[in-house]
Structure formats: structure tokens, C-alpha cells
XYZ file of C-alpha atoms in Angstrom:
601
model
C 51.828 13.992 -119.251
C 50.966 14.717 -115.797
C 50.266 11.718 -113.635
C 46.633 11.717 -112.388
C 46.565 13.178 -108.626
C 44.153 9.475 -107.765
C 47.695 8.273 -107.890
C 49.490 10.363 -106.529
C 47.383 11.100 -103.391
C 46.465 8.410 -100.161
C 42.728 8.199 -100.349
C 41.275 8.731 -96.568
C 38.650 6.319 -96.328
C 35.381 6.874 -93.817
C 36.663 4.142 -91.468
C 39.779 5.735 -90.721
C 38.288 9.145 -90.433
C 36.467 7.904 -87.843
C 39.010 5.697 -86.540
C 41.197 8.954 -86.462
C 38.869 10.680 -83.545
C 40.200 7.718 -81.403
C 43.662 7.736 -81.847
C 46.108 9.847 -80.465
C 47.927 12.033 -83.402
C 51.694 12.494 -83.318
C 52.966 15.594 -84.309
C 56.039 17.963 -83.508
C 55.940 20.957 -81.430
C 56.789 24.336 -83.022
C 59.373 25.690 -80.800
C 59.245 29.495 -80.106
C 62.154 31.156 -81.626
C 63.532 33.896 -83.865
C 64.138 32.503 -86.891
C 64.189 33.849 -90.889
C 60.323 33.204 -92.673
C 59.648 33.374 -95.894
C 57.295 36.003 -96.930
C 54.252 33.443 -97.746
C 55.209 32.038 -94.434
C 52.764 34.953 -93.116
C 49.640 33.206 -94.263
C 47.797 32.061 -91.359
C 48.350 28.034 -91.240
C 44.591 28.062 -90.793
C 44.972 28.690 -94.957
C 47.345 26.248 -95.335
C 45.988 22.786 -93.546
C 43.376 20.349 -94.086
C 43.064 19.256 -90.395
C 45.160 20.855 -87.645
C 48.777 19.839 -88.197
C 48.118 18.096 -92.012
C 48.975 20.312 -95.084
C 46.014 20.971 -97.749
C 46.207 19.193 -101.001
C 43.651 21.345 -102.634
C 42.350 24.532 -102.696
C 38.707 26.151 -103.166
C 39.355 29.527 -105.254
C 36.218 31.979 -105.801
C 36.613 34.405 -108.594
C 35.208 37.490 -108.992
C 32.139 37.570 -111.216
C 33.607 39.466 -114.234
C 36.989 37.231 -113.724
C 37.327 35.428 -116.819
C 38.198 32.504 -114.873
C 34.706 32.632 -113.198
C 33.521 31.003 -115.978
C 36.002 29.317 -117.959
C 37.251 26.087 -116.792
C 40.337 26.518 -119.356
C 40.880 29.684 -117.990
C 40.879 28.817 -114.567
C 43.190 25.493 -115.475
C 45.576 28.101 -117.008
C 45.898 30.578 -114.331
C 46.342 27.604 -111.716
C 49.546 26.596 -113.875
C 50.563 30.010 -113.685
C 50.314 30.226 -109.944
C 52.028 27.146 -109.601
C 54.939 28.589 -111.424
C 55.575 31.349 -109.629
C 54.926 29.843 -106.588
C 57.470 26.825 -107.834
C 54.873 24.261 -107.413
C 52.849 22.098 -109.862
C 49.401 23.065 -109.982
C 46.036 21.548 -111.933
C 42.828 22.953 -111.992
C 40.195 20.026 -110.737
C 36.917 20.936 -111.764
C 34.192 23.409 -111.009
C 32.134 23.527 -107.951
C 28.219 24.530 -107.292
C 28.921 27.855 -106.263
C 31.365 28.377 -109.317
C 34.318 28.440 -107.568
C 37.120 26.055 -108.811
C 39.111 23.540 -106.999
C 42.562 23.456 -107.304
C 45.031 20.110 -106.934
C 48.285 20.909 -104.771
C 50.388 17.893 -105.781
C 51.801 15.695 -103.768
C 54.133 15.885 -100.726
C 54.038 19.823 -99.570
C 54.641 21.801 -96.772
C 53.121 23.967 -95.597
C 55.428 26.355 -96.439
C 55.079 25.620 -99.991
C 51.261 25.950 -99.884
C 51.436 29.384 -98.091
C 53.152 30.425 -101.280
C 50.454 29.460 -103.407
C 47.822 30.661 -101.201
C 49.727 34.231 -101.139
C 49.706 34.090 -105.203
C 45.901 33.798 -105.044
C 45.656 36.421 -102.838
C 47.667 39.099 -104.646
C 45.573 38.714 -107.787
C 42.620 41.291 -107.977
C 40.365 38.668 -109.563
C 40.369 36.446 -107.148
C 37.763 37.060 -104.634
C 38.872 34.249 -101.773
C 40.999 31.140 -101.272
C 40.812 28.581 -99.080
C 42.468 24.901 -98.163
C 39.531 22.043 -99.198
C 39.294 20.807 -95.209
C 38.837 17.834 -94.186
C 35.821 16.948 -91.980
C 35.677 13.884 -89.702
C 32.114 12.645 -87.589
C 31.695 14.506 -84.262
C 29.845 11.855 -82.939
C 29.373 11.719 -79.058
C 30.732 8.918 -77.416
C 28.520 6.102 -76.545
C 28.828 6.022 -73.270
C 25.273 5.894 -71.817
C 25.816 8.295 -68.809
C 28.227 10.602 -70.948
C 25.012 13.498 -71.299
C 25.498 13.815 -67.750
C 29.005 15.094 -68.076
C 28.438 18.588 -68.302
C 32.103 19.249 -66.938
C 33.738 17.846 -70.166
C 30.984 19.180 -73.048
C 28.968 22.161 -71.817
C 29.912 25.935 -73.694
C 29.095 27.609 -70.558
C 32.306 25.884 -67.973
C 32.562 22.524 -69.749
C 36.196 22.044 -70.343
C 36.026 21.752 -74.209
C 37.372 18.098 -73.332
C 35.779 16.664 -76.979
C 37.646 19.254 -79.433
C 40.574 17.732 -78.044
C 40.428 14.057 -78.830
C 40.898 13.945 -82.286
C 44.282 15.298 -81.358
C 44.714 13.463 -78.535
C 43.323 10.297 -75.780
C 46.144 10.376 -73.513
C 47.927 7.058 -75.390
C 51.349 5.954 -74.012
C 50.887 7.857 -71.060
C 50.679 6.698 -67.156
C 48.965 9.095 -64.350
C 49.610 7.980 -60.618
C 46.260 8.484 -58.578
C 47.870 8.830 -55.146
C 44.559 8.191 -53.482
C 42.780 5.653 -50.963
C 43.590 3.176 -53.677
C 41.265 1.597 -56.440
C 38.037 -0.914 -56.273
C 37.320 -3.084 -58.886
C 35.255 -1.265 -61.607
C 34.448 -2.895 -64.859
C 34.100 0.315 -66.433
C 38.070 1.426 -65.729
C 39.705 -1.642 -65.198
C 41.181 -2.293 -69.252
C 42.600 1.133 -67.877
C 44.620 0.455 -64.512
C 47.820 -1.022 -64.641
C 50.246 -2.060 -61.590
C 50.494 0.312 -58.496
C 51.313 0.352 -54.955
C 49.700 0.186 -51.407
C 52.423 3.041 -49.365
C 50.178 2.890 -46.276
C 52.631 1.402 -43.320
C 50.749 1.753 -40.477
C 48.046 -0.905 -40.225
C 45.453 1.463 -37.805
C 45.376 3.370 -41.382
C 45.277 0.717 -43.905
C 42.347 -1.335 -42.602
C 44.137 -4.279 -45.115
C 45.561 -5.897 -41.995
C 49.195 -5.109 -43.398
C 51.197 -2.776 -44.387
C 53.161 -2.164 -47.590
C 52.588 -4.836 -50.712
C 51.837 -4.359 -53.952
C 48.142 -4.394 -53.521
C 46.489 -1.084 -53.711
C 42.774 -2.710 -53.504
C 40.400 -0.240 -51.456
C 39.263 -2.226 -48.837
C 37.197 0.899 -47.716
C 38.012 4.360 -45.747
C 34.485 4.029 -43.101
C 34.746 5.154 -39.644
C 32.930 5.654 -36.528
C 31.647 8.473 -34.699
C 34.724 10.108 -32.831
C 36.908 7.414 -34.031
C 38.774 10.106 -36.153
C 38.851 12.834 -33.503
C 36.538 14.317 -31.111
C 33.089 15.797 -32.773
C 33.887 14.114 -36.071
C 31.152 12.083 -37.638
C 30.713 8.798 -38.371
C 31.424 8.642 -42.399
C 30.696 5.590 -44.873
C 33.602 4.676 -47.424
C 34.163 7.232 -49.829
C 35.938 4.528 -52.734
C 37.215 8.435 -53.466
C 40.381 7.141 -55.490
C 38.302 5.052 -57.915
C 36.261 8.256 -58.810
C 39.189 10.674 -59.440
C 40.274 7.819 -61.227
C 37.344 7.434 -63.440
C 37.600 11.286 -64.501
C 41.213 10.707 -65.781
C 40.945 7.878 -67.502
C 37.604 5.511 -67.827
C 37.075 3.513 -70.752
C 35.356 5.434 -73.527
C 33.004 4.369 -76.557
C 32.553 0.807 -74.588
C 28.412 1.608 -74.553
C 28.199 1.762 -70.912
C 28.719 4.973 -67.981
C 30.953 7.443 -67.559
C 33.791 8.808 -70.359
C 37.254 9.345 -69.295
C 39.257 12.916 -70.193
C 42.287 10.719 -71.304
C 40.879 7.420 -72.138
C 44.025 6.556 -74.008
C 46.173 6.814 -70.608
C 46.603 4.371 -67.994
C 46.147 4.859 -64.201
C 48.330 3.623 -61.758
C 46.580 3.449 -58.129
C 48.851 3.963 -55.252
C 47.198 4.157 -51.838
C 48.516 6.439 -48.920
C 44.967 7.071 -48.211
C 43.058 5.185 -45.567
C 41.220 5.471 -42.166
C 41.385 8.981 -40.887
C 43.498 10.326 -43.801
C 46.653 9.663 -44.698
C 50.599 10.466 -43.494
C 53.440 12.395 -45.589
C 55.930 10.186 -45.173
C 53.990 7.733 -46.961
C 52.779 10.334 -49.400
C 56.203 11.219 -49.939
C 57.488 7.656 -50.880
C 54.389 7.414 -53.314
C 55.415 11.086 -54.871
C 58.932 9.446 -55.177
C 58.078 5.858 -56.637
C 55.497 7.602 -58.819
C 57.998 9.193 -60.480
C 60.131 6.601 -60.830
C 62.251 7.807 -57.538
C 63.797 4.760 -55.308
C 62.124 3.937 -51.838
C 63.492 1.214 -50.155
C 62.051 -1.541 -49.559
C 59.584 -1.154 -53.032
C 60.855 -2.834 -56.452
C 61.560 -0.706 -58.690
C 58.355 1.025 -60.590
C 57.479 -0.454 -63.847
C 55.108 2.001 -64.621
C 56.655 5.613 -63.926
C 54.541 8.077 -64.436
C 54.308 11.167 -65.686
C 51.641 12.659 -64.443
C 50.731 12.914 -60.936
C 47.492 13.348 -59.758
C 47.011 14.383 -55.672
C 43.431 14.831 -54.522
C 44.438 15.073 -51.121
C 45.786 17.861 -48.655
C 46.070 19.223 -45.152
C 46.671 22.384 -42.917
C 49.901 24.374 -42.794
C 52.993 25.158 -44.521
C 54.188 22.951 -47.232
C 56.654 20.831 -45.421
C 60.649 20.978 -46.815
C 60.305 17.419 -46.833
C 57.253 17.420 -49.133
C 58.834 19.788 -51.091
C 61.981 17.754 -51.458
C 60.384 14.996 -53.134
C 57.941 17.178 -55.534
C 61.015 19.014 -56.931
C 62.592 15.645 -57.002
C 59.870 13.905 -58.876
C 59.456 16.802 -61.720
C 63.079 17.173 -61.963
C 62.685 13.716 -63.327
C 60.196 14.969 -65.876
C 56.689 14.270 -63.731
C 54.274 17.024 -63.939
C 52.720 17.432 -60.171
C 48.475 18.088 -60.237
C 47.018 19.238 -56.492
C 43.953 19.801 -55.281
C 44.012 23.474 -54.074
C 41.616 22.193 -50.763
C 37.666 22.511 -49.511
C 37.987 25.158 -47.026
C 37.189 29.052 -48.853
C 40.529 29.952 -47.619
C 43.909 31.154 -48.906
C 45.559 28.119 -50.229
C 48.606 29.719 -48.667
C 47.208 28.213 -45.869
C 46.773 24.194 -47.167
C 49.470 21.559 -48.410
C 50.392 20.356 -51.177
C 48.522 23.124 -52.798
C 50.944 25.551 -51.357
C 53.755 23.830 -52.450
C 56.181 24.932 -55.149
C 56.764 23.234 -59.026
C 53.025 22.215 -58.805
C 49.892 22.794 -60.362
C 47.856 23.796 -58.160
C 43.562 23.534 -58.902
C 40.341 25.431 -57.785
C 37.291 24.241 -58.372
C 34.791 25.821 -60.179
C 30.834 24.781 -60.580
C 28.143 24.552 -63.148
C 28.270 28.306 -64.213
C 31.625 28.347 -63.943
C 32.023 30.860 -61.144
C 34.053 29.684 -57.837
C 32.728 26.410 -56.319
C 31.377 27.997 -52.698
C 33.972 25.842 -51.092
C 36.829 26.278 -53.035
C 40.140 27.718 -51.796
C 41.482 30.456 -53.566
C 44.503 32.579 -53.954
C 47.594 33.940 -56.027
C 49.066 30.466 -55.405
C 46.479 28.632 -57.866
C 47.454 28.071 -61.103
C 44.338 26.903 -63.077
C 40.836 25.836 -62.471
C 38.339 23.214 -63.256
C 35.140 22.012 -63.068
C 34.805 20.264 -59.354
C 31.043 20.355 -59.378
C 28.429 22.236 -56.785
C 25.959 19.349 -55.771
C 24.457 22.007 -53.308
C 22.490 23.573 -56.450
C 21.879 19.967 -57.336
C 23.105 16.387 -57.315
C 23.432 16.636 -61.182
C 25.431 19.665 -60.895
C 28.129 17.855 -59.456
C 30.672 15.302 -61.567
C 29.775 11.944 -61.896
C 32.351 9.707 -62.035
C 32.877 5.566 -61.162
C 32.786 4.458 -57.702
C 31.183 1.459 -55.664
C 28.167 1.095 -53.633
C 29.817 -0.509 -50.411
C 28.776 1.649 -47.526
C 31.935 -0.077 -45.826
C 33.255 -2.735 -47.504
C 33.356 -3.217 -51.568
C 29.829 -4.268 -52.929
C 28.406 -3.595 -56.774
C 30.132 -0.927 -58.806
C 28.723 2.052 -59.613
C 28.566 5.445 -60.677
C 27.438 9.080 -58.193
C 28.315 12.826 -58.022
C 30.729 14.120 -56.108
C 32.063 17.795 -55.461
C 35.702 18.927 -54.368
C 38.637 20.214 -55.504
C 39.485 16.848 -55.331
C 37.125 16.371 -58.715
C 38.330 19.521 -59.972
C 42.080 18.002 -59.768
C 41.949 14.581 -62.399
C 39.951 16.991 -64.776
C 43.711 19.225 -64.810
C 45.793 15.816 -64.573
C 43.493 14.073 -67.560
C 44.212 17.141 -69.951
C 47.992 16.571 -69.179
C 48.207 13.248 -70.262
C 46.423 14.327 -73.248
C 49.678 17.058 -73.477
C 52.115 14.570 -73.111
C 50.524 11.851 -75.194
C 50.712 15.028 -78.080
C 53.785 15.694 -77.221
C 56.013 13.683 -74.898
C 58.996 16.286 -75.375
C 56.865 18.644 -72.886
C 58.696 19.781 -69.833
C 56.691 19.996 -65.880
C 57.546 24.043 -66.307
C 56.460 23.980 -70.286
C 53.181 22.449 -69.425
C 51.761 24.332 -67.033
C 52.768 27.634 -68.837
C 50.874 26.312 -72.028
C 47.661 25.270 -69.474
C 47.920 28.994 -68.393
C 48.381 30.620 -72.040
C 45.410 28.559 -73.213
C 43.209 28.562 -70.527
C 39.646 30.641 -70.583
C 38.634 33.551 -68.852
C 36.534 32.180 -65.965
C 32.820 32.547 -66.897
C 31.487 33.386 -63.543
C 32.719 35.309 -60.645
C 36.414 34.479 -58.426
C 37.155 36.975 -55.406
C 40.861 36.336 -54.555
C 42.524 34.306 -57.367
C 41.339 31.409 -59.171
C 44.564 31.391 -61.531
C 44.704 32.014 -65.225
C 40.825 30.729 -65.522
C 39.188 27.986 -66.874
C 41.163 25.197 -68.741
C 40.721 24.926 -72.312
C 41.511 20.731 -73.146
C 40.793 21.609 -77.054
C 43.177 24.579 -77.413
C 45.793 23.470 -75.074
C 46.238 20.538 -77.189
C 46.518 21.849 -79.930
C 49.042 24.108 -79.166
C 51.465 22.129 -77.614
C 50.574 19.865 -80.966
C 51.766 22.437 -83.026
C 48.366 22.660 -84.394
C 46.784 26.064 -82.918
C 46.751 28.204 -79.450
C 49.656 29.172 -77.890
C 52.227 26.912 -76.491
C 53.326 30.062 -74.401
C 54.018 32.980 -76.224
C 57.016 35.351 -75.933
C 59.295 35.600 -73.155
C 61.414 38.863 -71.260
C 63.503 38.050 -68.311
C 65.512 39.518 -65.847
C 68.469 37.400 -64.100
C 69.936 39.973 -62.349
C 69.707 38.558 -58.697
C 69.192 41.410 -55.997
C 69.121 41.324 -52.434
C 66.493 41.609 -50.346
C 67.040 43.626 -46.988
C 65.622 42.241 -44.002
C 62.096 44.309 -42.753
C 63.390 47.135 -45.414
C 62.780 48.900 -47.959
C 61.572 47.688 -51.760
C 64.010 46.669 -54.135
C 62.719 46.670 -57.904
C 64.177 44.832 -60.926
C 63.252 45.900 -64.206
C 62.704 44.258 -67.619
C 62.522 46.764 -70.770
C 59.729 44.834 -73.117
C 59.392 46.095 -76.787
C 58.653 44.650 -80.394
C 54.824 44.029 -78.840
C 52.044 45.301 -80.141
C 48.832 46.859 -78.360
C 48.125 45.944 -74.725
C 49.623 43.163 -72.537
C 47.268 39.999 -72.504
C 44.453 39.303 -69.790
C 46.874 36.177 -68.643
C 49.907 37.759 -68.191
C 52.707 35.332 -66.716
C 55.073 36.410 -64.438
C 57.479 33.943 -63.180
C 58.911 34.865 -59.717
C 62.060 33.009 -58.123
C 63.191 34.904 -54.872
C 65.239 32.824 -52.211
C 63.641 33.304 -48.308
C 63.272 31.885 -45.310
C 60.529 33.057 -44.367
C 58.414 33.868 -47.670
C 55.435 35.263 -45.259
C 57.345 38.294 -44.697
C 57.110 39.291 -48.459
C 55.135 41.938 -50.571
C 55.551 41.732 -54.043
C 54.264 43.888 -56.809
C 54.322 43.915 -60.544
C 54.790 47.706 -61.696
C 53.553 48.400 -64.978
C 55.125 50.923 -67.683
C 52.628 53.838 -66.378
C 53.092 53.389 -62.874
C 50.171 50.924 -62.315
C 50.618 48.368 -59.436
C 49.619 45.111 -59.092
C 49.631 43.126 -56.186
C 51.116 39.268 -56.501
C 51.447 38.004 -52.638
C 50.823 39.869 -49.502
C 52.544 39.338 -46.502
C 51.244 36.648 -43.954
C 51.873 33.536 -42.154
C 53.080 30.924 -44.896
C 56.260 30.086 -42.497
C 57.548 28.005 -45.934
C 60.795 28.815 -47.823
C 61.021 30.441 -50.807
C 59.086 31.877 -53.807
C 59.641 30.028 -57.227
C 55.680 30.113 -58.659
C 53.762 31.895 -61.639
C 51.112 34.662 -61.599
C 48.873 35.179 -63.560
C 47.342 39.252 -64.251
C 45.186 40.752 -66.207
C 47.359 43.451 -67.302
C 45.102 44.207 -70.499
C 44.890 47.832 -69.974
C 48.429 48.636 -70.183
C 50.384 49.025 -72.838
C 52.760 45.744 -73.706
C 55.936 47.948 -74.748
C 58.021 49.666 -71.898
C 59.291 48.794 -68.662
C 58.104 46.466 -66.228
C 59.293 46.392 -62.744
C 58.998 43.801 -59.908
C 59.016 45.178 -56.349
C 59.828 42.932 -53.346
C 59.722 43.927 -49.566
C 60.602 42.487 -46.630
C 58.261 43.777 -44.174
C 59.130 42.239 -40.892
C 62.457 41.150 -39.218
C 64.958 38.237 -38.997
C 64.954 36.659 -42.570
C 66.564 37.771 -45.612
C 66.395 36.880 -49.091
C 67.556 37.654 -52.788
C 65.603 38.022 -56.133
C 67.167 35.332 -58.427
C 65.101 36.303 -61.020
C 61.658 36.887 -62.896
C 60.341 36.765 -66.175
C 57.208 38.508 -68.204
C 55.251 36.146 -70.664
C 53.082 37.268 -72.903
């Protein structure tokens, strides 16, 4: 006798449905690779899961009408043992629902494997008109966070970040994100959030704290006079700007009061370099380093290293080798690097840190998801986000925790800011939310999946807003293992060649085949070329017919090297064939070599 599936089967109860929307998920990561499938194995796991990343325990079969089975619950009982045989499983019909289809029990403890061979018997039988897993729903309830209908940026179809399709996956649990900002002030609507940090700021004229470094990262306030910050600058009131970026990362959620946090699981970290005028590298640099869970002397040891870093900050120039230094540094040691591409409609070739290398580098887009007006832009941005546009109205901007001091802290509170700088924690939340769903996720691994699944941009971009708008929903689930694309296929070329100096192209070619139709609207390429002087380069992606398309032009980015990832829309051209990258040198004194490069589709 067959044991009754009540007892073989964990009853989900509507408490922990709901609780499940709150809790991060753990699941493993299907790692691109050519390995043998079974045939069934060809059923889309849509077919074959309950819920993203659990296996179906029953089935929903529709019959034809003149299927014999239609109507006969013996029949139907009898063709589900069948099935099961074939398909090596143990099978029992359930009983009949409204619309006459029948349901079908799975049995216990299947993969999905195993149901995608069931599914594929159902779907070779002529009588059988459609099969498909009994899902699981759960409540998409808002949360209850009374100024939540004001964040457009996370919710809205138009250039929300589909932030709420990503939760039941994922909150951001068990993962840390350093906000290397002006620091944080008290805010009872992040503070179960904030853990430990670090003031950096050593020079007291910057701090304002009357000291330099301690452990205390409290915002005392960034105000300043007329002049006092350079001739013709205004006066400016404190902008308590690290407590907002931080309240877009990670402010409690479902606590009935303001703003909800993108990963409301994680945990910020404020460390301050920011203060009274701005901010230097070298303390920047220490914070990048400690962050990270890097050694600065002089600063116990971190106790909560980071993995994410967010940096809404930047200035004018070249990124510096010593900036550089301690970014490579900091993600060599597994810390995935979020900056604010800058305010000024300009080439971020032209700004630090977003010009820097092994970084994710964010524009800011507004309400209808074209360009923010004051974005910069560029083949060095990676991805954008929402950053707000408060010129076509205060509410059109992001709202996000900050304090009502003018100068000093006062009452806490909540107001809409625009930037890059907001556009930033929206890209550093959904990371956390990555590496809470998967903490296996390499720097390099994360930002290709942010690319893969990442949106066309709805509105308008003139010179390179990066793959497009994020996607927090799909990107999660496909580094979950539980939909998108956690980076597709990959053809590279590791052939170095040598660039002559002010000469003529070189070209390296990759041969890509086994693809079907056109190459995707995101196309990756991965460029690593060694130069010192990567202003005097031209490079060029040649595709199978001939078609060019241009990846940096030559200017005055006086930095080192090229080691980044562009993003084309190369869906006109066919996917199969070969693919060439051109470099040139076009002026004199500096030479370089092509290490390598790499196509992903």
C-alpha cells in the first residue's frame, strides 16, 4: 500500500509563506559548463519548480476533451502510474480539478531532473493537451513602510529597479556594505542596521570633530561658509549625505515607519573620509583598504569586512595609481567596488574613482528612465540606476533618511535628493542582495551577471550609459540559480600582441560558433591591454561582416592601462563567425600589448 503523500510531504503553512518573503533563500549557483544532460533535462525548469529554485511535487495535467482520461478519474490514476514508470518515478493521480484537469502527486524527494522526465512523458502523449508544476504562490504584500509609495526608484514598471521581485530570494542577510561617506547621524529608522565603522579623516580643518582618526564615524555635519571652500563657492548647509546613501542600501523594512531599504537584510558600516570641503585620497585609500579588510596602521583590525563597497564620492582627473592600488587590492580580497560615475554631463574618463579600473562604475538615470541631465556618461560606465531628477519635481527625486540639522545634528528625517551619488547605493544594495544569494560570487562574476541581467534603458542615453538599467529581480535570480543569466557563454582570445607606438592597428581575432541567431543587445567584451598612456588608444570591435564598433576613442585619460568591460548592442549581426578587436596607438612615446579579450554572450 502506498503511504499517503500528507505523510510524506512538509506542509507549508501561511505563516511561513509569508515569513519566506523576508528571509534570504540559500541556494547553489548553476555553474556554466559543458556537461552531458539527460534528454528530459531540456524541459524548461520553469516546468519543473514550484517557486524559483524548489522542485514541484505535483503536477496540473489537462487532457484533451475526447481523452478518456478527461473524464475518468481511474483512467487518469492509471495513466499517471504509467508515466511514473517509464519515467522511473512513483506517481498517483490526486483528484480532479474545476476545469477537469487532474492533479498529479510527484512523491517525495525529487529533482528536478527527475520531474523533467515526467513532465517530458506528458508531453509526448497526444492526449494530453498541457502540463504544468502546481506553483506555489506566496502574499505580495507591500511593505509597511509608510513613505515606501514614494519610492518610485525601487517599484515603478517604467525605471523602477524591480527591487520587490527580488526579496523573496533575497534581503541582503549576512552581508556588510562600507558607506565610505561623510559618516552616519543617528537615525532611528537605520540604526538596528549599522554596525561598527571608522572615522579615516586625519586632518582636523576637514573633520570638524576636533580630532582626527577614532573609531567614531558620527557626522558632526559637512556646513560651510561662503568662500570658505574656494573662491566663488557658496555657502552650503550640511548635507548628512552618508546617512542617505545609507538609507537606500540598507534601512529597516516592514518596521511601519519611512523609507524601505534595497537590502534590508545587510548591514552598513559607516566610514567617514568625507568632511568640510570634501575629502582626501589618502584617507579614502586607507578606508578602501580597511573596508576590505586590508591593514592600515594605526586602525585595529576590521571586525566587520565588507564586501561590498559603496563610494558616492569623486573628483577631477585621472584615476590615481595609488587609488588604483588599493581598489585592485581590496577586490582581490573578494570586495566588489560600487562608484558614483560623477554630476558633471561629461566623459567619466574625465572623473575619479569612476574612471578607475575593477569597479562598477554608475550613471544615473531619472523618473522615465532616460539619462539624469547631470549625469556623466561614457564607455567607462558599467550600469545605471535610478539617481532621481528633482528638477522635474522634488518627488521625482529618491527619498531616502537624513537629518534636519542645517549645521549641526537636530531631528531625523527623511528628503529627496538627486546624484549619481543616489544612483550608486541603489547598484551596491542589489549586490548585497547577490552575495547574500550567493556568497561564492566573485568582484569580476558580479558585475558580468549585473550586465547580462540588466534592462534596456527606457529612455534616451547619448554617449554610454552601460549595459542599461539594473534588473534587482532577475539578477538575483540568476546568480540564485533560479532564472536570468548568470553570464552566458564565453570566447576568448589570450594571444597577447603588441601594440606599436603611434602605428598602425593590430587586430586579434576570436572564431565564435555553436550560437544561434544574432549576438545579444548587451554584448560583453572584456578588454585587458597593458599602456602607459591609455589616452593614446582607439579600439574597435569588428564584427563577422565587417561592421565596426567603436569602444574608446583616443583622449586625455593620462591613466595606465585598459582592463574594463563594454557593453554593445551587436543585435544585428550574426553571433557565429569571427570577431576581431582592433587597437591603435595613435600618438607617440608609449607602447603597449593586448593581453587579451573575451566575447560574452
Amino acid at each position: 500500500m502506498r503511504t499517503s503523500p500528507l505523510l510524506r510531504r512538509k506542509l507549508i503553512s501561511v505563516a511561513a509563506v509569508s515569513a519566506a518573503l523576508f528571509t534570504a533563500a540559500t541556494a547553489s549557483v548553476a555553474v556554466a559548463q559543458e556537461t552531458p544532460v539527460r534528454e528530459a533535462a531540456a524541459v524548461p525548469a520553469a516546468q519543473t519548480e514550484a517557486a524559483p529554485g524548489a522542485v514541484a511535487e505535483r503536477l496540473i495535467v489537462g487532457y484533451k476533451s475526447g481523452a478518456t482520461e478527461a473524464k475518468s478519474n481511474r483512467a487518469a490514476d492509471a495513466d499517471a502510474v504509467a508515466k511514473g514508470k517509464e519515467a522511473g518515478e512513483d506517481l498517483d493521480f490526486q483528484r480532479r480539478l474545476g476545469t477537469g484537469a487532474a492533479l498529479v502527486d510527484l512523491g517525495a524527494d525529487l529533482t528536478t531532473t527527475d520531474v523533467a522526465d515526467v513532465v517530458a512523458e506528458y508531453q509526448a502523449d497526444p492526449q494530453v493537451a498541457y502540463v504544468v508544476p502546481d506553483r506555489l504562490n506566496t502574499p505580495k504584500a507591500d511593505p509597511n513602510d509608510t513613505e515606501y509609495a514614494k519610492q518610485w526608484d525601487l517599484f515603478e514598471a517604467t525605471a523602477g529597479m524591480n527591487v520587490p521581485g527580488a526579496w523573496p530570494t533575497s534581503t541582503g542577510s549576512g552581508v556588510t556594505v562600507a558607506v565610505i561617506d561623510t559618516g552616519y547621524v543617528t537615525h532611528s529608522d537605520l540604526a538596528a542596521n549599522v554596525v561598527s565603522g571608522y572615522d579615516f579623516i586625519s586632518d582636523t580643518a576637514v573633520s570638524v570633530d576636533g580630532n582626527g582618526r577614532d573609531s567614531n564615524p558620527a557626522d558632526p555635519g559637512d556646513w560651510y561658509n561662503a568662500n570658505e571652500c574656494g573662491s566663488g563657492i557658496p555657502a552650503s548647509n550640511s548635507s548628512w549625505h552618508g546617512t542617505h546613501v545609507a538609507g537606500t542600501i540598507a534601512a529597516a523594512t516592514n518596521n511601519g515607519k519611512g523609507v524601505a531599504g534595497i537590502a534590508y537584510g545587510a548591514k552598513i558600516s559607516p566610514l567617514r573620509v568625507l568632511g568640510k570641503c570634501g575629502g582626501y585620497d589618502s584617507d579614502i585609500i586607507d578606508a578602501i583598504t580597511w573596508a576590505s579588510g586590508g591593514s592600515v596602521s594605526g586602525v585595529p583590525a576590521n571586525s566587520n569586512v565588507a564586501k561590498v563597497v559603496n563610494m558616492s564620492l569623486g573628483g577631477d582627473g585621472a584615476c590615481t595609481s595609488a587609488t588604483q592600488s588599493a581598489i585592485n587590492a581590496a577586490v582581490n580580497r573578494g570586495t566588489t567596488i560600487v562608484v558614483a560615475a560623477g554630476n558633471e554631463n561629461d566623459n567619466v574618463a574625465n572623473h575619479s574613482p569612476g574612471n578607475c579600473n575593477n569597479v562598477i562604475s554608475v550613471a544615473a538615470t531619472n523618473r522615465t528612465g532616460a539619462k539624469a541631465s547631470y549625469s556623466n556618461y561614457g564607455s567607462l560606465v558599467d550600469i545605471s540606476a535610478p539617481g532621481g531628477q528633482t528638477s522635474t519635481g522634488t518627488a521625482n527625486g529618491i527619498l531616502s533618511t537624513l537629518n534636519s540639522g542645517t549645521k549641526t545634528p537636530s531631528s531625523e528625517s527623511y528628503a529627496y535628493y538627486q546624484g549619481t551619488s543616489m544612483a550608486t547605493p541603489h547598484i551596491a544594495g542589489l549586490v548585497a542582495l547577490m552575495k547574500s544569494a550567493n556568497s561564492t560570487l566573485t568582484p569580476a562574476q558580479i558585475e558580468s551577471a549585473l550586465k547580462t541581467n540588466a534592462r534596456a534603458l527606457p529612455g534616451s542615453c547619448s554617449g554610454g550609459c552601460g549595459a542599461g538599467l539594473a534588473d534587482a529581480a532577475k539578477t538575483v535570480q540568476a546568480v540564485s540559480g533560479s532564472g536570468g543569466s548568470s553570464g552566458g557563454t564565453t570566447f576568448s582570445s589570450s594571444t597577447a600582441v603588441s601594440v606599436p607606438d603611434n602605428g598602425s592597428a593590430i587586430e586579434s581575432s576570436i572564431a565564435v560558433s555553436g550560437r544561434s541567431g544574432n549576438a545579444p543587445s548587451a554584448l560583453q567584451v572584456g578588454v585587458d591591454i597593458t599602456h602607459t598612456y591609455r589616452g593614446d588608444l582607439v579600439i574597435d570591435l569588428v564584427a563577422p561582416d565587417g561592421s565596426t564598433y567603436r569602444l574608446k576613442s583616443a583622449g586625455s585619460d593620462s591613466a595606465d592601462n585598459v582592463n574594463t568591460t563594454y557593453t554593445v548592442n551587436a543585435s544585428s549581426e550574426t553571433a557565429n563567425g569571427t570577431w576581431k578587436l582592433r587597437v591603435q596607438d595613435t600618438a607617440a612615446q608609449d607602447t603597449g600589448t593586448l593581453n587579451s579579450w573575451k566575447l560574452t554572450f
